Amino acid sequence: MTALYANGHRRFSALPWRSATRAAALLAVVAMATVYASPQSPKPDASSSREAFLQVYKVFTSPRCQNCHPAGDSPLQGDDSHVHLQNVRRGKDGHGVYGMRCDTCHQTTNLPGEHMPPGNSKWSLPFPDHKMVFVGRSPAELCRQLKDPKQTGDRSLQKLLEHVSSDDLVGWAWDPGAGRTPPPLSRAETVAQMKIWVDGGGACPQ
């Protein structure tokens, strides 16, 4: 933009885009200051962490989870967690033994109808060197077990959280097919409670 003096000379004033640029820069500075000035959410304390784990425990010891985390080497079935009827065994890799591999019956998706084999491409039990037993564990025992990398396949608490939140085989528990009861908390609720537990230091119930 220009202004005209009495002698006919022109004077250039600030261009509109420069003003807009200054305004945008100022807004960015204000926004950054606001973010850094905002109080951060406090980390959960040990009490909150323990309470959150008790909620997670309800999920992990529900049939949909504990049936694949048995104390022995045979998976469990049904809402009553009975031993797998076909005498299926864990095997060296968690996928069964020769002639009775998991994927013989378990396909990539649930077969339609009640009492039909559930499905996922990774259907298996944990490896025999870290069985991650859920059945029969008290809250304190399961909590300590999950914090022991030797029993979790070298997974940290953060890795366990990622496992629960994103692994599709774990996610099957919330889409188990007809005739199977899902866990008592939704997956989102389970992840939220597990995050509180982890962020609070993984405190264990007494």
mmCIF file of N, CA and C in Angstrom, residues 22-32:
data_model
loop_
_atom_site.group_PDB
_atom_site.id
_atom_site.type_symbol
_atom_site.label_atom_id
_atom_site.label_comp_id
_atom_site.label_asym_id
_atom_site.label_seq_id
_atom_site.Cartn_x
_atom_site.Cartn_y
_atom_site.Cartn_z
ATOM 1 N N ARG A 22 2.997 -11.306 11.031
ATOM 2 C CA ARG A 22 3.308 -10.942 12.421
ATOM 3 C C ARG A 22 2.218 -11.438 13.371
ATOM 4 N N ALA A 23 0.970 -11.286 12.943
ATOM 5 C CA ALA A 23 -0.154 -11.713 13.788
ATOM 6 C C ALA A 23 -0.132 -13.218 14.000
ATOM 7 N N ALA A 24 0.160 -13.963 12.924
ATOM 8 C CA ALA A 24 0.211 -15.420 13.034
ATOM 9 C C ALA A 24 1.337 -15.853 13.963
ATOM 10 N N ALA A 25 2.482 -15.181 13.841
ATOM 11 C CA ALA A 25 3.616 -15.511 14.707
ATOM 12 C C ALA A 25 3.287 -15.240 16.166
ATOM 13 N N LEU A 26 2.605 -14.129 16.410
ATOM 14 C CA LEU A 26 2.221 -13.778 17.776
ATOM 15 C C LEU A 26 1.260 -14.811 18.347
ATOM 16 N N LEU A 27 0.302 -15.242 17.532
ATOM 17 C CA LEU A 27 -0.655 -16.255 17.986
ATOM 18 C C LEU A 27 0.056 -17.565 18.307
ATOM 19 N N ALA A 28 1.053 -17.926 17.496
ATOM 20 C CA ALA A 28 1.799 -19.158 17.740
ATOM 21 C C ALA A 28 2.535 -19.091 19.070
ATOM 22 N N VAL A 29 3.143 -17.934 19.348
ATOM 23 C CA VAL A 29 3.859 -17.752 20.615
ATOM 24 C C VAL A 29 2.903 -17.871 21.792
ATOM 25 N N VAL A 30 1.738 -17.240 21.663
ATOM 26 C CA VAL A 30 0.736 -17.303 22.730
ATOM 27 C C VAL A 30 0.269 -18.737 22.943
ATOM 28 N N ALA A 31 0.048 -19.455 21.836
ATOM 29 C CA ALA A 31 -0.410 -20.842 21.940
ATOM 30 C C ALA A 31 0.631 -21.711 22.629
ATOM 31 N N MET A 32 1.904 -21.533 22.254
ATOM 32 C CA MET A 32 2.980 -22.301 22.879
ATOM 33 C C MET A 32 3.063 -22.002 24.364
#
